[in-house]
PDB file of C-alpha atoms and ligand atoms in Angstrom:
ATOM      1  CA  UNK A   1      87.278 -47.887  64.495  1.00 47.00           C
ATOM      2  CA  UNK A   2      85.209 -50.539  66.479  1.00 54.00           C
ATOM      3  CA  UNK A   3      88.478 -52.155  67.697  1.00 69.00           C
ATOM      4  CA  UNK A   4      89.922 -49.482  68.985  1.00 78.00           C
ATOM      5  CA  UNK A   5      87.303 -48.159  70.983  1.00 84.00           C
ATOM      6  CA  UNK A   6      86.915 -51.570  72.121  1.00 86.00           C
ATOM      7  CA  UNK A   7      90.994 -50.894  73.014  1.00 88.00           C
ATOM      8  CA  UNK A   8      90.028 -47.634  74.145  1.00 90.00           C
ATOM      9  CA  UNK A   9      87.026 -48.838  76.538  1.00 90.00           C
ATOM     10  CA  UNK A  10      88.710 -51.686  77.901  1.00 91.00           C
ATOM     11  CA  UNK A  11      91.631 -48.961  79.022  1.00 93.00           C
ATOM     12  CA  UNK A  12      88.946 -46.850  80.982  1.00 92.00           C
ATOM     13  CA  UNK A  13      87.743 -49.784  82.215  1.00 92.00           C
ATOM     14  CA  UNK A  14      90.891 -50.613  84.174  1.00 92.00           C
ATOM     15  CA  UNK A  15      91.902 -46.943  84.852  1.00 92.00           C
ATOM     16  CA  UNK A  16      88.412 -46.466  86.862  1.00 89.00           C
ATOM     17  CA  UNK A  17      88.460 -50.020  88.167  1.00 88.00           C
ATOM     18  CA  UNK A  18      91.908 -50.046  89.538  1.00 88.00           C
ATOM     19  CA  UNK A  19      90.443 -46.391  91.431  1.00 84.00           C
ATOM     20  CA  UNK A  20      87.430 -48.239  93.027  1.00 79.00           C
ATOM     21  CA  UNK A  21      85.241 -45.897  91.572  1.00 81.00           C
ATOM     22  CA  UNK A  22      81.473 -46.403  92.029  1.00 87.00           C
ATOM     23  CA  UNK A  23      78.554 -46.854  88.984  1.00 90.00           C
ATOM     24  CA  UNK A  24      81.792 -48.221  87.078  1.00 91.00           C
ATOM     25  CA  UNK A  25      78.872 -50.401  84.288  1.00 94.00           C
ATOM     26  CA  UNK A  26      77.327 -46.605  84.092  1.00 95.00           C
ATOM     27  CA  UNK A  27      80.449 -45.085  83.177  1.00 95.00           C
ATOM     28  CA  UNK A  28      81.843 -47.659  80.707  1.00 94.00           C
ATOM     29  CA  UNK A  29      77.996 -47.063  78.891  1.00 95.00           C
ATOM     30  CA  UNK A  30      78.719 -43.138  78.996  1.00 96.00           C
ATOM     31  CA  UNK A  31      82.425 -43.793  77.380  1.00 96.00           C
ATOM     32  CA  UNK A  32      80.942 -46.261  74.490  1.00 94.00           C
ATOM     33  CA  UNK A  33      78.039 -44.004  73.275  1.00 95.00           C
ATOM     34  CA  UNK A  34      80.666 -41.262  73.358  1.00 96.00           C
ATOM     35  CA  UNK A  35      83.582 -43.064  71.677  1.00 94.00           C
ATOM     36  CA  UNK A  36      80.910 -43.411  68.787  1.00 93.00           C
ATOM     37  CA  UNK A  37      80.002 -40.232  67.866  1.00 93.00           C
ATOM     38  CA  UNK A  38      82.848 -38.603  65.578  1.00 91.00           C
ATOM     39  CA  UNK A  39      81.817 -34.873  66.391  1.00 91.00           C
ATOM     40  CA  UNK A  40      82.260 -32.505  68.792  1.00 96.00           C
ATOM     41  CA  UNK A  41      79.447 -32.799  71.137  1.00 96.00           C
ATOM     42  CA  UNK A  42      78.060 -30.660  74.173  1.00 97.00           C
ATOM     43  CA  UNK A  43      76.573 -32.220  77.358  1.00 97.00           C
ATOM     44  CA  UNK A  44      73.570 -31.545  75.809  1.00 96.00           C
ATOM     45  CA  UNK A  45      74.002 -33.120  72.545  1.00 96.00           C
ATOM     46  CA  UNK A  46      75.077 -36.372  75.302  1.00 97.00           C
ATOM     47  CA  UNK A  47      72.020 -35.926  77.387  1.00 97.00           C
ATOM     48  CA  UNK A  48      69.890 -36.504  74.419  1.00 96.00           C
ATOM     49  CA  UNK A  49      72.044 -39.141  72.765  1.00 97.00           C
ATOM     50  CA  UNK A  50      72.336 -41.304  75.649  1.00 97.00           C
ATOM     51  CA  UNK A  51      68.446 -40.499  76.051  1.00 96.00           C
ATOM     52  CA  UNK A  52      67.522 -42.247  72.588  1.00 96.00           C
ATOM     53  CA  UNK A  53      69.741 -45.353  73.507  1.00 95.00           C
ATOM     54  CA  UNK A  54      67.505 -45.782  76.782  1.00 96.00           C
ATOM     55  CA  UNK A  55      70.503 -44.578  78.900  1.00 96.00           C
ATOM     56  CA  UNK A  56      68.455 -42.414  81.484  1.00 94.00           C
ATOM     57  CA  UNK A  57      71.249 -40.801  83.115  1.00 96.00           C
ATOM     58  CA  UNK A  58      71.261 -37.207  85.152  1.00 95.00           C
ATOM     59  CA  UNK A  59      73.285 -34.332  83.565  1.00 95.00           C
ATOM     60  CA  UNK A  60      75.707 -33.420  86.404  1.00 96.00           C
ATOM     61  CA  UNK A  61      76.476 -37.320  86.786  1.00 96.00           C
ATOM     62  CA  UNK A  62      77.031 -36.951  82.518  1.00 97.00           C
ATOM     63  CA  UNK A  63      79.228 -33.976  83.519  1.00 97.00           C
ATOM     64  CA  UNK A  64      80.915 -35.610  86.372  1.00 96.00           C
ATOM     65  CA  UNK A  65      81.863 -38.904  83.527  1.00 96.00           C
ATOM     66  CA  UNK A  66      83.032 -36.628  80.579  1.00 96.00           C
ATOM     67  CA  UNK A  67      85.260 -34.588  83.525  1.00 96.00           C
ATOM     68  CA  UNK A  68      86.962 -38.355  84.423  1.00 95.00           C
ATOM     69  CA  UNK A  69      87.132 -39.070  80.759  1.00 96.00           C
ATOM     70  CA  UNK A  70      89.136 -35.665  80.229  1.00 96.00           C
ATOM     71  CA  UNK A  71      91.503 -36.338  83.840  1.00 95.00           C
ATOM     72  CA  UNK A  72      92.615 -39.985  82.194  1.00 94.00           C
ATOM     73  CA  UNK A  73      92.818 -38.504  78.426  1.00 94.00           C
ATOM     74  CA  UNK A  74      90.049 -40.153  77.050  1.00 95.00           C
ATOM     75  CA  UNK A  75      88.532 -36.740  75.900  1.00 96.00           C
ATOM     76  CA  UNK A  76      89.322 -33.458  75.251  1.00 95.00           C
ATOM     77  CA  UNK A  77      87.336 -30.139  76.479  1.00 96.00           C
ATOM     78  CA  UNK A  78      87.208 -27.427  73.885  1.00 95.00           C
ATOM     79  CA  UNK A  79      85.340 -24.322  73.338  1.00 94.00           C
ATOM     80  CA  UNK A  80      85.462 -22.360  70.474  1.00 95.00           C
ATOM     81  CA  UNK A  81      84.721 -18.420  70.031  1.00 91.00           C
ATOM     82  CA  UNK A  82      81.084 -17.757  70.386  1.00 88.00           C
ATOM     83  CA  UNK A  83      80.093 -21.495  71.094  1.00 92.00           C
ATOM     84  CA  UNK A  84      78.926 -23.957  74.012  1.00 94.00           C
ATOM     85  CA  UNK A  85      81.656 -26.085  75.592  1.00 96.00           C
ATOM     86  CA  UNK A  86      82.190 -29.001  73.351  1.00 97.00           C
ATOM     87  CA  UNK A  87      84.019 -32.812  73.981  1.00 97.00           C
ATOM     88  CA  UNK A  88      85.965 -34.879  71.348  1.00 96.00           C
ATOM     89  CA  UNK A  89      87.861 -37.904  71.412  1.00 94.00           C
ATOM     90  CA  UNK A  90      91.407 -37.723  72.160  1.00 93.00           C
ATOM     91  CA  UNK A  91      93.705 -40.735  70.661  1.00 87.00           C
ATOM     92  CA  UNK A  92      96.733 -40.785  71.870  1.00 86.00           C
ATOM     93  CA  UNK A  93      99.777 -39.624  69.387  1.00 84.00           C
ATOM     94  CA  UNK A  94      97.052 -37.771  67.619  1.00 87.00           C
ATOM     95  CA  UNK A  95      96.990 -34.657  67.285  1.00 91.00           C
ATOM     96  CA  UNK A  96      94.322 -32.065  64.811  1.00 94.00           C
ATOM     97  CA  UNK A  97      93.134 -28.523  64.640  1.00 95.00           C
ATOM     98  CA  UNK A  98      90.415 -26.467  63.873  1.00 96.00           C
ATOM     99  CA  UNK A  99      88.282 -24.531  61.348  1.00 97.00           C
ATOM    100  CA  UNK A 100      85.286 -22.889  62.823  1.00 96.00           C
ATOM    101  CA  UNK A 101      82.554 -21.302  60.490  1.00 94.00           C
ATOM    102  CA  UNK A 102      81.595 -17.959  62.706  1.00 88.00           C
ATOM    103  CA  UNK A 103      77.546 -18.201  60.896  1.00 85.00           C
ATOM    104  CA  UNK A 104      76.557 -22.042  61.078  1.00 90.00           C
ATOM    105  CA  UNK A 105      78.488 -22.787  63.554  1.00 92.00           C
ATOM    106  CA  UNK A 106      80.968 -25.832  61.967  1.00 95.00           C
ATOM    107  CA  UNK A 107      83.379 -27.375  62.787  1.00 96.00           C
ATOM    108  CA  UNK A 108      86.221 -28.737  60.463  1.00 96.00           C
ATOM    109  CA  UNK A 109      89.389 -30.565  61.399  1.00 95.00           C
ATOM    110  CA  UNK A 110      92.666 -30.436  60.098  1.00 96.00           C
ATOM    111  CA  UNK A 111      96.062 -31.959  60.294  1.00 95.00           C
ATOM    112  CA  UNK A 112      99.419 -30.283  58.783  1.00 95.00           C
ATOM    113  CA  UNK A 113     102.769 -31.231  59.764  1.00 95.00           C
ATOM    114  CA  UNK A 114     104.303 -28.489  58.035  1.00 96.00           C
ATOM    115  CA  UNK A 115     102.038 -26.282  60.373  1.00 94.00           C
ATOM    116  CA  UNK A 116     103.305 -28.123  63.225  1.00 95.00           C
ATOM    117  CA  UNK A 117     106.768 -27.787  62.266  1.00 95.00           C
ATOM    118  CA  UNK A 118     106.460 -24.187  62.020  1.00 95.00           C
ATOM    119  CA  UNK A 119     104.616 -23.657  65.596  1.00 95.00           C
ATOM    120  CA  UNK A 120     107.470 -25.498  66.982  1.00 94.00           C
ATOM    121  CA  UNK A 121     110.309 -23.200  65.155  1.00 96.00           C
ATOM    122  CA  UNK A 122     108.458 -20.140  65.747  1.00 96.00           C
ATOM    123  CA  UNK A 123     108.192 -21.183  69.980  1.00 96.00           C
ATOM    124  CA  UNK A 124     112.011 -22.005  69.714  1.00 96.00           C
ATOM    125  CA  UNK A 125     112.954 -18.674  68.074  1.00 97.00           C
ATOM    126  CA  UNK A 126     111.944 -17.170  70.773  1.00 97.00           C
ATOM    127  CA  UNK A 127     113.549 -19.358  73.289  1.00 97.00           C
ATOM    128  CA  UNK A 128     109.865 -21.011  74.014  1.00 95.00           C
ATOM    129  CA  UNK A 129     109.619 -24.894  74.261  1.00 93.00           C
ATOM    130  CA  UNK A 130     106.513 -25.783  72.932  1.00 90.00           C
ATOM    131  CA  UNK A 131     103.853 -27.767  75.277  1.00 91.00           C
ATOM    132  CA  UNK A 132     100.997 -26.989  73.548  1.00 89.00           C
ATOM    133  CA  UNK A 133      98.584 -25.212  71.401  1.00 92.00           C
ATOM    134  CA  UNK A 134      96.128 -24.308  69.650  1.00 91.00           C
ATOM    135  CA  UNK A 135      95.310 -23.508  66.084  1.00 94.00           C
ATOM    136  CA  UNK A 136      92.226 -21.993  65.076  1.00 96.00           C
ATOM    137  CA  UNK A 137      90.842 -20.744  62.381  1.00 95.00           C
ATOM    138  CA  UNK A 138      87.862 -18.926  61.865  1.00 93.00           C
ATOM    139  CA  UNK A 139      85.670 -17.923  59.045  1.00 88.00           C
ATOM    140  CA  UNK A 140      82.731 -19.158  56.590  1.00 87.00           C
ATOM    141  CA  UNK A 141      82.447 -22.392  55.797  1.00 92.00           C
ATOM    142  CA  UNK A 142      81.852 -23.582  51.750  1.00 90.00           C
ATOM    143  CA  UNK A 143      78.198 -24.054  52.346  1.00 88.00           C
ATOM    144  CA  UNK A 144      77.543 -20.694  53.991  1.00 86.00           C
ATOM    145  CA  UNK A 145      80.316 -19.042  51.338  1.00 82.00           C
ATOM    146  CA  UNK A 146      77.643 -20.505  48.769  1.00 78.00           C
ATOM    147  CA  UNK A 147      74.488 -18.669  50.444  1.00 73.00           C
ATOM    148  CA  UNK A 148      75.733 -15.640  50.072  1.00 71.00           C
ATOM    149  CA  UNK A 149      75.064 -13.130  46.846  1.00 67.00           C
ATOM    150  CA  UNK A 150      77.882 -11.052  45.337  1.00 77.00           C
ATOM    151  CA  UNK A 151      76.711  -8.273  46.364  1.00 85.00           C
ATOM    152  CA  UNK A 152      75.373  -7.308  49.774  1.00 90.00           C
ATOM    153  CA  UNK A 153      74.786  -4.375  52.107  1.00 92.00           C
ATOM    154  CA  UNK A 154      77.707  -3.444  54.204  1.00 93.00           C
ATOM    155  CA  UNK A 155      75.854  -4.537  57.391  1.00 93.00           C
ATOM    156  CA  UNK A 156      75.574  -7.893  56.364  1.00 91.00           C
ATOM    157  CA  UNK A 157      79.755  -8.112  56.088  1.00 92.00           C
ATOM    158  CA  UNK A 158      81.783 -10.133  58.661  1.00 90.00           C
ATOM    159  CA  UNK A 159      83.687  -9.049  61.569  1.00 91.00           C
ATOM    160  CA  UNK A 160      87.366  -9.862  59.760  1.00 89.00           C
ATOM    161  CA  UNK A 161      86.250  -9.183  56.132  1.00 89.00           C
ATOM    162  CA  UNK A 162      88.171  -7.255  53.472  1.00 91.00           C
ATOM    163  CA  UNK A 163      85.526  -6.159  51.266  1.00 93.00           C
ATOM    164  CA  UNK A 164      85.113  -3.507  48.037  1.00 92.00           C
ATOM    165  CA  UNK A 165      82.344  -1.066  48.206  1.00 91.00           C
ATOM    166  CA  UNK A 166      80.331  -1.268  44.597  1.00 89.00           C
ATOM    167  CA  UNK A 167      77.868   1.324  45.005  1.00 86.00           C
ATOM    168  CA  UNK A 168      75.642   3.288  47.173  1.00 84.00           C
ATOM    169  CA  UNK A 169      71.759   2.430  46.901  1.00 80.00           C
ATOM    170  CA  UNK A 170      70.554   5.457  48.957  1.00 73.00           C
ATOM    171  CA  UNK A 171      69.561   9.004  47.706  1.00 77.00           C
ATOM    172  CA  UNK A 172      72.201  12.124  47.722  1.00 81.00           C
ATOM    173  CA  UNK A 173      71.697  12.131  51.957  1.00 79.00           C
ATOM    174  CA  UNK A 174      73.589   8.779  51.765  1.00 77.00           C
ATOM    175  CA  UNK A 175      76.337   9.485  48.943  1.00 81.00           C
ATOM    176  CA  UNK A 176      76.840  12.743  51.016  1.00 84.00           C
ATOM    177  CA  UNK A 177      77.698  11.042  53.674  1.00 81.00           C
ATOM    178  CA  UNK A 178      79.346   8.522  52.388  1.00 83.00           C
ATOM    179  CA  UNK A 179      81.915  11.247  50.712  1.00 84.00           C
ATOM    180  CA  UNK A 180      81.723  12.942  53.643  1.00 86.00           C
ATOM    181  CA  UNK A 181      84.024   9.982  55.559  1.00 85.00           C
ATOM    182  CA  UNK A 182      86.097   9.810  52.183  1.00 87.00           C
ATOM    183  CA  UNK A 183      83.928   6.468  51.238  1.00 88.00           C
ATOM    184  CA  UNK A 184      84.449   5.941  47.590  1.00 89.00           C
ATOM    185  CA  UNK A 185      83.343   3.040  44.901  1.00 87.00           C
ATOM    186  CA  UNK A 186      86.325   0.774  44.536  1.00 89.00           C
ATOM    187  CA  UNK A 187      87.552   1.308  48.004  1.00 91.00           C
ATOM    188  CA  UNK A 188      88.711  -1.495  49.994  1.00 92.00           C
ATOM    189  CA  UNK A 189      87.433  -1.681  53.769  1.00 92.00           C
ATOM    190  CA  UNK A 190      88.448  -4.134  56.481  1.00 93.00           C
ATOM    191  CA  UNK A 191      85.568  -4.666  59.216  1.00 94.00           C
ATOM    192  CA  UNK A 192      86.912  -4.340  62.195  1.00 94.00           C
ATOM    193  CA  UNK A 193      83.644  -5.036  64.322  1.00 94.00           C
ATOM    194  CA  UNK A 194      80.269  -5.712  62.986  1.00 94.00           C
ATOM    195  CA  UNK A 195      78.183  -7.308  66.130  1.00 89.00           C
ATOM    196  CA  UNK A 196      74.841  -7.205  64.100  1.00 85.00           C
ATOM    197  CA  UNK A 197      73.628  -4.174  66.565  1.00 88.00           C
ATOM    198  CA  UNK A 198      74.617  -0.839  66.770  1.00 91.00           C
ATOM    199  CA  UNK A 199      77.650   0.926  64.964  1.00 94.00           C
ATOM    200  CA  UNK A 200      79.882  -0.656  62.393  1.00 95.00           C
ATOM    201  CA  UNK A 201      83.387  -0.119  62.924  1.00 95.00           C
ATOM    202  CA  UNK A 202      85.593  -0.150  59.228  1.00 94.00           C
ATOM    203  CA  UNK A 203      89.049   0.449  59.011  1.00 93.00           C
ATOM    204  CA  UNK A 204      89.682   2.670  55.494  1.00 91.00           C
ATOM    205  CA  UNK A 205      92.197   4.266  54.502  1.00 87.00           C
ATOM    206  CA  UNK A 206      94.530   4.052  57.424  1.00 88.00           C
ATOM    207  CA  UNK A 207      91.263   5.523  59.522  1.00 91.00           C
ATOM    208  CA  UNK A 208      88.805   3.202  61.869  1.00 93.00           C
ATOM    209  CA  UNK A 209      85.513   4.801  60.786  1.00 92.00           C
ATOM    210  CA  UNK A 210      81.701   3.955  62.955  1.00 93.00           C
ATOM    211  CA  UNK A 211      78.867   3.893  60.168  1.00 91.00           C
ATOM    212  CA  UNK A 212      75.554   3.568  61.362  1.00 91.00           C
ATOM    213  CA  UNK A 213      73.191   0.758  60.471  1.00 91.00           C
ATOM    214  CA  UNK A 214      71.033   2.693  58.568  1.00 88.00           C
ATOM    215  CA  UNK A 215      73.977   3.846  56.088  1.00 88.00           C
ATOM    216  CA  UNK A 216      75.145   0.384  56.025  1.00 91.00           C
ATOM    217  CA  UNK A 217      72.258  -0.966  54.377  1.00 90.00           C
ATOM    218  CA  UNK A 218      72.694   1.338  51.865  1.00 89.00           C
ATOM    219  CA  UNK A 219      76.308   0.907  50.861  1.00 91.00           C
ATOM    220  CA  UNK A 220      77.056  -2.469  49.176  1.00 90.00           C
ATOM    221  CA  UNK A 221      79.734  -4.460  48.815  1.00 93.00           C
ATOM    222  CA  UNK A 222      81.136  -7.004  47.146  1.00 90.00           C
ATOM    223  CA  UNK A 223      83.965 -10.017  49.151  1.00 86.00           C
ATOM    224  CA  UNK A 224      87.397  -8.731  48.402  1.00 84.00           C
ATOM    225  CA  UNK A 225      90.397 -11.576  47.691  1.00 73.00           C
ATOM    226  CA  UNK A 226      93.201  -8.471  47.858  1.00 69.00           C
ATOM    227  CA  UNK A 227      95.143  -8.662  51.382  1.00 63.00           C
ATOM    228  CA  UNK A 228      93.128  -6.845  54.145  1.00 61.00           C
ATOM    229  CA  UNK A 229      96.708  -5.141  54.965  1.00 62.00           C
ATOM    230  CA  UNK A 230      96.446  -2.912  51.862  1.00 64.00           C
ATOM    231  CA  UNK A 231      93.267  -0.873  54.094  1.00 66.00           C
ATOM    232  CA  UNK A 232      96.847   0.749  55.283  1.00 73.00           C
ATOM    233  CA  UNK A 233      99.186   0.409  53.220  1.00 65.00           C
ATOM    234  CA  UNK A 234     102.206   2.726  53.933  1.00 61.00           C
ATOM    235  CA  UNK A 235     104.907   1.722  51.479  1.00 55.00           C
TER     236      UNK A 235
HETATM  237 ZN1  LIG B 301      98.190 -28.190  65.689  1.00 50.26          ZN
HETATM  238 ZN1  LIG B 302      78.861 -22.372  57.822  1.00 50.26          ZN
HETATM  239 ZN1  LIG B 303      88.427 -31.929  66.736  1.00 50.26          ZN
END
């Protein structure tokens, strides 16, 4: 790794040089401390890296280096769903995507060819030539997978998650509700939208239901493995 950010410094070096650009000793320090963190970092994360290695260096003037490092594809800008705006390396002929855990926040990378393949088939099918793209996927990473129990109030359930109500912890107000929408043990719900306020929108049974928070602390569920598609399935 060492060599090749040497490689890869010594290239910025002569891009920026050969430009007559200005604070050029500044910029090369920027483009090492960054070439040795593996993660994908915000300005911030920078700031304070750069910080600890006695680099004392404004943030816009930070901004201003990662923004020349991105023009002459030394780094790539990304932002994920929900998150700050990160920057990674970018080697050339290399190419990755992305698993992004939607509660802690991480950040996995990934590399299939047969995935690549595909994306390229499925562009030409439709007469597309492929120039880019990318592949994310979100969900819950192993660690936060771990955390949580096998049972768990409705509210607590993911935006995206096929889950299997187990049983209904209020009095007869709440199971007469609950039969009220058609809400039975063993059914399998989809959440459509749970934002951790207000309503929670389900699909069931072909139907997009709203439950209210209260309810949904009283209904719990267990993670389903079956195919969110049978919430409507027609056949
Ligand atoms: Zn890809
Ligand atoms: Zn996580
Ligand atoms: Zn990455």
């Amino acid at each position: 790794m060492g060599n090749s950010n040497y490689f890869e410094k010594t290239n910025f070096r002569t891009l920026v040089e050969e430009n007559g650009h200005d604070k050029i000793q500044d910029r090369l320090n920027i483009i090492d401390v960054f070439l040795g963190i593996e993660n994908h970092i915000t300005l911030e994360d920078l700031y304070r890296i750069l910080k600890e290695k006695g680099y004392n260096y404004e943030p816009e003037f930070i901004r201003r280096s990662m923004k020349q490092m991105v023009d002459l594809g030394f780094a790539q800008k990304k932002q994920f769903e929900g998150q700050p705006i990160r920057y990674e390396h970018r080697h050339l002929g290399k190419h990755h995507d992305h698993l992004i855990c939607t509660k802690c926040g991480k950040i996995v990378e990934f590399a299939n060819d047969d995935m690549e393949r595909l994306q390229l088939e499925i562009a030409a099918q439709s007469g597309f030539h492929m120039l880019q793209h990318r592949m994310e996927i979100y969900g819950l990473c192993s660690d936060c997978l771990k955390e949580r129990t096998l049972l768990m109030p409705l509210a607590m359930a993911k935006t995206g998650e096929a889950v299997v109500v187990q049983e209904i912890a209020g009095g007869k107000t709440a199971r007469s509700r609950m039969s009220d929408m058609g809400l039975r043990t063993g059914d399998l719900i989809e959440i459509i939208n749970n934002t951790g306020q207000g309503r929670i929108i389900l699909g069931h049974d072909c139907t997009r239901l709203a439950i209210g928070r209260g309810i949904a602390q009283k209904i719990m569920v267990s993670l389903s493995d079956k195919d969110r598609e049978t919430v409507c399935d027609t056949s």
